Coordinates of N, CA and C in Angstrom, one line a residue:
X1 N -5.7 10.7 -6.6 CA -5.4 9.5 -5.9 C -5.4 9.7 -4.4
X2 N -5.9 8.7 -3.7 CA -5.9 8.8 -2.3 C -4.5 8.7 -1.7
X3 N -4.3 9.3 -0.5 CA -3.1 9.1 0.1 C -2.9 7.7 0.6
X4 N -1.7 7.2 0.5 CA -1.4 5.9 1.0 C -1.7 5.8 2.5
X5 N -1.4 6.9 3.2 CA -1.6 6.9 4.7 C -3.1 6.8 5.1
X6 N -4.0 7.0 4.1 CA -5.4 6.9 4.4 C -5.8 5.4 4.5
X7 N -4.9 4.5 4.0 CA -5.3 3.1 3.9 C -4.4 2.2 4.7
X8 N -3.1 2.6 5.0 CA -2.2 1.8 5.6 C -2.0 2.3 7.1
X9 N -2.1 1.4 8.0 CA -1.9 1.8 9.4 C -0.4 1.5 9.8
X10 N 0.3 0.7 9.1 CA 1.7 0.4 9.4 C 2.3 -0.3 8.2
X11 N 3.6 -0.2 8.1 CA 4.3 -0.9 6.9 C 4.0 -2.4 6.9
X12 N 3.8 -2.9 5.7 CA 3.7 -4.3 5.5 C 4.7 -4.8 4.5
X13 N 5.1 -6.0 4.7 CA 5.9 -6.7 3.6 C 5.0 -7.6 2.9
X14 N 5.0 -7.5 1.6 CA 4.1 -8.3 0.7 C 4.9 -9.3 -0.1
X15 N 5.1 -10.5 0.4 CA 5.9 -11.4 -0.3 C 5.4 -11.8 -1.7
X16 N 4.1 -11.7 -1.9 CA 3.6 -12.1 -3.2 C 4.0 -11.2 -4.3
X17 N 4.4 -9.9 -4.0 CA 4.8 -9.0 -5.0 C 6.2 -8.5 -4.7
X18 N 6.7 -8.9 -3.5 CA 8.1 -8.5 -3.1 C 8.3 -7.0 -2.9
X19 N 7.2 -6.4 -2.4 CA 7.3 -4.9 -2.2 C 7.1 -4.6 -0.7
X20 N 7.9 -3.8 -0.1 CA 7.7 -3.3 1.2 C 7.2 -1.9 1.1
X21 N 6.0 -1.7 1.7 CA 5.4 -0.4 1.6 C 5.5 0.3 3.0
X22 N 6.0 1.5 3.0 CA 6.1 2.3 4.2 C 5.1 3.5 4.0
X23 N 4.1 3.5 4.9 CA 3.0 4.5 4.7 C 3.5 5.9 4.9
X24 N 4.7 6.1 5.5 CA 5.2 7.4 5.7 C 6.2 7.8 4.5
X25 N 6.5 6.9 3.7 CA 7.5 7.2 2.7 C 6.8 7.4 1.3
X26 N 5.7 6.8 1.1 CA 5.0 6.8 -0.2 C 3.7 7.6 0.0
X27 N 3.5 8.6 -0.9 CA 2.3 9.4 -0.8 C 1.4 9.1 -1.9
X28 N 1.9 9.1 -3.2 CA 1.0 8.9 -4.3 C 1.6 7.8 -5.2
X29 N 0.7 7.1 -5.8 CA 1.2 6.0 -6.7 C 1.7 6.6 -8.0
X30 N 2.8 6.0 -8.5 CA 3.3 6.4 -9.9 C 2.2 6.1 -10.9
X31 N 2.2 6.8 -12.0 CA 1.1 6.6 -13.0 C 1.1 5.2 -13.6
X32 N 2.2 4.5 -13.6 CA 2.3 3.2 -14.3 C 2.1 2.0 -13.3
X33 N 1.6 2.3 -12.1 CA 1.4 1.3 -11.1 C 0.0 1.1 -10.8
X34 N -0.5 -0.1 -10.6 CA -1.8 -0.4 -10.2 C -1.9 -0.7 -8.7
X35 N -2.8 0.0 -8.0 CA -2.9 -0.1 -6.6 C -4.2 -0.9 -6.3
X36 N -4.1 -1.9 -5.5 CA -5.2 -2.6 -5.0 C -5.4 -2.4 -3.5
X37 N -6.6 -2.1 -3.1 CA -6.9 -1.9 -1.7 C -7.5 -3.2 -1.1
X38 N -6.8 -3.8 -0.2 CA -7.2 -5.1 0.4 C -7.4 -5.0 1.9
X39 N -8.7 -5.2 2.3 CA -9.0 -5.2 3.7 C -8.4 -6.4 4.5
X40 N -7.6 -6.1 5.5 CA -7.1 -7.1 6.4 C -7.4 -6.7 7.8
X41 N -7.2 -7.7 8.7 CA -7.4 -7.5 10.1 C -6.4 -6.5 10.6
X42 N -6.8 -5.4 11.3 CA -5.9 -4.4 11.7 C -5.8 -3.2 10.8
X43 N -6.4 -3.3 9.7 CA -6.4 -2.1 8.7 C -6.2 -2.6 7.3
X44 N -6.3 -1.7 6.4 CA -6.2 -2.0 5.0 C -4.7 -1.8 4.5
X45 N -4.3 -2.6 3.6 CA -3.0 -2.5 3.0 C -3.2 -2.3 1.5
X46 N -2.1 -1.9 0.8 CA -2.2 -1.7 -0.6 C -1.2 -2.6 -1.2
X47 N -1.6 -3.3 -2.2 CA -0.8 -4.2 -3.0 C -0.4 -3.6 -4.3
X48 N 0.9 -3.5 -4.6 CA 1.3 -3.0 -5.9 C 1.4 -4.1 -6.9
X49 N 0.7 -4.0 -8.0 CA 0.8 -5.0 -9.0 C 1.6 -4.6 -10.2

């Protein structure tokens, strides 16, 4: 799995899934979580489904 830090430039709050992702706190996705990489202005974020 890629490092979250490779894709997130800063923490984002994702109201559609209710998850706040801190790129310095999360390194690898748990095996039961699906990660989606979404390109946004200013960098990519990861949405946890």
